[in-house]
Amino acid sequence: MTEVTNQSLTHGNRSSKTFKPKKNIPEGSHQYELLKHAEATLGSGNLRMAVMLPEGEDLNEWVAVNTVDFFNQINMLYGTITDFCTEESCPVMSAGPKYEYHWADGTNIKKPIKCSAPKYIDYLMTWVQDQLDDETLFPSKIGVPFKRNFMSVAKTILKRLFRVYAHIYHQHFDSVMQLQEEAHLNTSFKHFIFFVQEFNLIDRKELVPLQELIEKLTTKDR
């Protein structure tokens, strides 16, 4: 899997570099309309409202569209700090001193392996991309039903994407601030947390590495 061409990050102008190629939702499809609806409601500034299932819509489809969107967001956020996340700076995939993640995908790597953060995130994003590209799991055509195990796959994807946020916050927040990306990161993460809370998509114990931040970001919106 090749990375998108690295574009230099100019001051005050967000780089369009992404870690992996962006996953596009086909224009004109129902999912594209749902994505536009999500973007419009996000623009209202009320994130709690923005994540709610639109009336008459299918929950699987709503989760699918948002999962693709979060993949793209995290892809872009991580893409801005890849120069700082190296084998040397991050020899293990961690979220602070207490939490370390080992990689396994159940097929290619069955036994969890300890690896550097850039390698772990490369494995993770490639794995997510493979799930999103699987038409049997994430059907893009109208009328194609979702598989019975779709929600459990989506939960695994979101649980793993959370780990990228956790790593960025714990290990690279200084770099994020230097790049003036903290507002973008906070808004993206807040949207992500409201969404997974709304539909109970990530076990609470998985969220512990960022528990204080989650409470801070969500308390004033209760």
Short mmCIF file of C-alpha atoms in Angstrom, two decimals:
data_model
loop_
_atom_site.label_atom_id
_atom_site.label_comp_id
_atom_site.label_asym_id
_atom_site.label_seq_id
_atom_site.Cartn_x
_atom_site.Cartn_y
_atom_site.Cartn_z
CA MET A 1 0.00 0.00 0.00
CA THR A 2 1.64 3.24 -1.04
CA GLU A 3 1.27 6.51 0.81
CA VAL A 4 -0.24 9.53 -0.84
CA THR A 5 2.40 12.00 -1.98
CA ASN A 6 3.76 13.95 0.95
CA GLN A 7 2.92 17.61 0.63
CA SER A 8 4.71 20.16 2.77
CA LEU A 9 2.75 21.59 5.66
CA THR A 10 2.62 25.33 5.31
CA HIS A 11 1.91 27.57 8.29
CA GLY A 12 -1.82 27.97 8.89
CA ASN A 13 -2.70 25.89 5.84
CA ARG A 14 -3.69 22.30 6.51
CA SER A 15 -1.73 19.72 4.58
CA SER A 16 -3.71 17.48 2.28
CA LYS A 17 -1.31 14.64 2.99
CA THR A 18 -3.09 11.54 4.22
CA PHE A 19 -1.46 8.46 5.67
CA LYS A 20 -3.45 6.14 3.39
CA PRO A 21 -5.52 7.00 0.30
CA LYS A 22 -8.85 8.62 1.19
CA LYS A 23 -11.87 6.31 1.04
CA ASN A 24 -14.52 7.93 -1.16
CA ILE A 25 -18.25 7.34 -0.94
CA PRO A 26 -19.72 7.22 -4.49
CA GLU A 27 -21.42 10.49 -5.41
CA GLY A 28 -25.13 10.14 -6.10
CA SER A 29 -25.46 7.10 -3.81
CA HIS A 30 -27.76 7.06 -0.79
CA GLN A 31 -24.70 6.85 1.46
CA TYR A 32 -23.35 10.01 -0.16
CA GLU A 33 -26.63 11.76 0.69
CA LEU A 34 -26.31 10.52 4.28
CA LEU A 35 -22.76 11.86 4.45
CA LYS A 36 -23.98 15.26 3.18
CA HIS A 37 -26.72 15.18 5.85
CA ALA A 38 -24.07 14.42 8.52
CA GLU A 39 -21.89 17.29 7.31
CA ALA A 40 -24.84 19.70 7.30
CA THR A 41 -25.90 18.79 10.85
CA LEU A 42 -22.28 18.99 12.04
CA GLY A 43 -22.25 22.53 10.73
CA SER A 44 -25.00 23.42 13.21
CA GLY A 45 -22.44 23.00 16.00
CA ASN A 46 -24.59 20.61 18.05
CA LEU A 47 -22.61 17.37 17.97
CA ARG A 48 -25.06 15.43 20.15
CA MET A 49 -27.79 16.11 17.57
CA ALA A 50 -25.46 15.56 14.62
CA VAL A 51 -24.67 11.95 15.56
CA MET A 52 -28.29 10.84 16.07
CA LEU A 53 -29.77 8.41 13.57
CA PRO A 54 -31.74 10.47 11.02
CA GLU A 55 -35.45 9.63 11.00
CA GLY A 56 -36.32 6.66 8.79
CA GLU A 57 -32.70 5.69 8.14
CA ASP A 58 -31.05 2.30 8.58
CA LEU A 59 -28.69 2.10 11.57
CA ASN A 60 -26.17 -0.11 9.73
CA GLU A 61 -25.95 2.35 6.87
CA TRP A 62 -25.54 5.31 9.25
CA VAL A 63 -22.76 3.52 11.14
CA ALA A 64 -21.10 2.54 7.84
CA VAL A 65 -21.07 6.09 6.47
CA ASN A 66 -19.71 7.53 9.70
CA THR A 67 -17.08 4.80 10.06
CA VAL A 68 -15.74 5.68 6.59
CA ASP A 69 -15.77 9.36 7.57
CA PHE A 70 -13.84 8.71 10.82
CA PHE A 71 -11.29 6.62 8.92
CA ASN A 72 -10.74 9.55 6.55
CA GLN A 73 -10.48 12.05 9.42
CA ILE A 74 -7.98 9.97 11.42
CA ASN A 75 -6.08 9.23 8.22
CA MET A 76 -5.63 12.97 7.67
CA LEU A 77 -4.84 13.77 11.31
CA TYR A 78 -2.20 11.05 11.55
CA GLY A 79 -0.87 12.10 8.13
CA THR A 80 0.02 15.51 9.59
CA ILE A 81 2.25 14.03 12.30
CA THR A 82 3.90 11.03 10.57
CA ASP A 83 7.24 12.87 10.52
CA PHE A 84 7.19 12.87 14.34
CA CYS A 85 5.93 9.28 14.79
CA THR A 86 8.97 7.18 13.94
CA GLU A 87 10.56 3.86 14.88
CA GLU A 88 12.95 5.84 17.10
CA SER A 89 10.44 8.16 18.80
CA CYS A 90 7.74 5.51 19.22
CA PRO A 91 9.33 2.02 19.45
CA VAL A 92 6.08 0.68 20.95
CA MET A 93 2.45 1.51 20.19
CA SER A 94 1.34 3.20 23.39
CA ALA A 95 -1.11 5.66 24.87
CA GLY A 96 0.86 7.01 27.80
CA PRO A 97 3.01 4.90 30.15
CA LYS A 98 0.21 2.57 31.26
CA TYR A 99 -1.23 1.44 27.92
CA GLU A 100 0.54 -0.53 25.22
CA TYR A 101 -1.10 -2.11 22.18
CA HIS A 102 0.07 -5.25 20.36
CA TRP A 103 -1.15 -5.98 16.84
CA ALA A 104 -3.15 -9.00 15.63
CA ASP A 105 -5.77 -9.13 12.89
CA GLY A 106 -6.90 -12.73 13.32
CA THR A 107 -5.92 -13.73 9.78
CA ASN A 108 -2.43 -12.66 8.70
CA ILE A 109 -1.17 -12.10 12.23
CA LYS A 110 -2.99 -14.34 14.68
CA LYS A 111 -0.75 -13.99 17.72
CA PRO A 112 -0.43 -10.39 18.98
CA ILE A 113 2.96 -8.88 18.12
CA LYS A 114 4.76 -6.00 19.78
CA CYS A 115 5.74 -3.40 17.21
CA SER A 116 6.52 0.30 16.83
CA ALA A 117 3.68 2.82 16.66
CA PRO A 118 4.21 3.66 12.94
CA LYS A 119 4.21 -0.05 12.07
CA TYR A 120 1.15 -0.73 14.26
CA ILE A 121 -0.78 2.18 12.74
CA ASP A 122 0.22 1.06 9.24
CA TYR A 123 -1.10 -2.45 9.99
CA LEU A 124 -4.24 -0.96 11.56
CA MET A 125 -5.10 1.50 8.78
CA THR A 126 -4.37 -1.09 6.05
CA TRP A 127 -6.64 -3.57 7.85
CA VAL A 128 -9.44 -0.98 8.19
CA GLN A 129 -9.05 -0.05 4.53
CA ASP A 130 -9.44 -3.71 3.54
CA GLN A 131 -12.69 -3.93 5.54
CA LEU A 132 -14.06 -0.71 4.01
CA ASP A 133 -13.19 -1.90 0.48
CA ASP A 134 -15.00 -5.22 1.01
CA GLU A 135 -18.36 -4.77 -0.76
CA THR A 136 -19.87 -7.67 1.19
CA LEU A 137 -19.13 -5.84 4.47
CA PHE A 138 -19.61 -2.23 3.37
CA PRO A 139 -22.03 -2.39 0.41
CA SER A 140 -22.13 0.86 -1.53
CA LYS A 141 -25.05 -0.09 -3.78
CA ILE A 142 -28.64 0.56 -2.75
CA GLY A 143 -30.58 -2.55 -1.82
CA VAL A 144 -27.52 -4.68 -1.02
CA PRO A 145 -28.08 -5.89 2.55
CA PHE A 146 -25.48 -5.64 5.29
CA LYS A 147 -24.05 -8.88 6.63
CA ARG A 148 -25.25 -10.10 10.01
CA ASN A 149 -21.83 -9.55 11.54
CA PHE A 150 -21.54 -5.98 10.19
CA MET A 151 -22.02 -4.27 13.56
CA SER A 152 -19.38 -6.38 15.30
CA VAL A 153 -16.89 -5.60 12.48
CA ALA A 154 -17.74 -1.87 12.72
CA LYS A 155 -17.19 -1.98 16.50
CA THR A 156 -13.75 -3.56 16.02
CA ILE A 157 -12.84 -0.91 13.42
CA LEU A 158 -13.91 1.94 15.73
CA LYS A 159 -12.16 0.39 18.75
CA ARG A 160 -8.93 0.26 16.74
CA LEU A 161 -9.32 3.76 15.28
CA PHE A 162 -9.70 5.05 18.86
CA ARG A 163 -6.16 3.79 19.55
CA VAL A 164 -4.77 6.15 16.90
CA TYR A 165 -6.47 9.11 18.61
CA ALA A 166 -5.11 7.86 21.97
CA HIS A 167 -1.57 7.60 20.61
CA ILE A 168 -1.70 11.06 19.02
CA TYR A 169 -3.01 12.68 22.23
CA HIS A 170 -0.55 10.94 24.56
CA GLN A 171 2.60 10.93 22.47
CA HIS A 172 2.28 13.72 19.89
CA PHE A 173 0.09 16.49 21.27
CA ASP A 174 3.03 18.91 21.35
CA SER A 175 3.52 18.38 17.62
CA VAL A 176 -0.21 18.82 17.03
CA MET A 177 -0.05 22.18 18.84
CA GLN A 178 3.04 23.25 16.89
CA LEU A 179 1.14 22.56 13.69
CA GLN A 180 -1.90 24.46 15.06
CA GLU A 181 -4.06 21.38 14.54
CA GLU A 182 -5.39 20.99 18.10
CA ALA A 183 -8.83 22.49 17.38
CA HIS A 184 -9.19 20.15 14.39
CA LEU A 185 -8.07 17.13 16.47
CA ASN A 186 -10.37 18.01 19.40
CA THR A 187 -13.42 18.54 17.17
CA SER A 188 -12.79 15.29 15.31
CA PHE A 189 -12.30 13.31 18.52
CA LYS A 190 -15.34 14.87 20.19
CA HIS A 191 -17.47 13.95 17.16
CA PHE A 192 -16.05 10.39 17.29
CA ILE A 193 -16.77 10.01 21.02
CA PHE A 194 -20.32 11.36 20.76
CA PHE A 195 -20.97 8.94 17.92
CA VAL A 196 -19.65 5.82 19.69
CA GLN A 197 -21.46 6.83 22.90
CA GLU A 198 -24.76 7.35 21.05
CA PHE A 199 -24.76 3.76 19.73
CA ASN A 200 -22.63 2.01 22.42
CA LEU A 201 -19.99 1.03 19.89
CA ILE A 202 -16.87 0.89 22.09
CA ASP A 203 -16.59 -0.80 25.47
CA ARG A 204 -15.92 1.75 28.22
CA LYS A 205 -12.77 -0.01 29.38
CA GLU A 206 -11.26 0.55 25.92
CA LEU A 207 -11.74 4.30 26.35
CA VAL A 208 -9.87 4.53 29.68
CA PRO A 209 -6.59 5.89 28.18
CA LEU A 210 -8.45 9.12 27.27
CA GLN A 211 -11.09 9.07 30.02
CA GLU A 212 -10.20 12.46 31.50
CA LEU A 213 -10.21 14.13 28.10
CA ILE A 214 -13.53 12.45 27.19
CA GLU A 215 -15.12 13.77 30.39
CA LYS A 216 -13.74 17.25 29.73
CA LEU A 217 -14.94 17.33 26.11
CA THR A 218 -18.38 15.87 26.78
CA THR A 219 -19.43 17.30 30.18
CA LYS A 220 -20.42 20.73 28.95
CA ASP A 221 -22.65 19.19 26.26
CA ARG A 222 -24.78 17.09 28.57
#
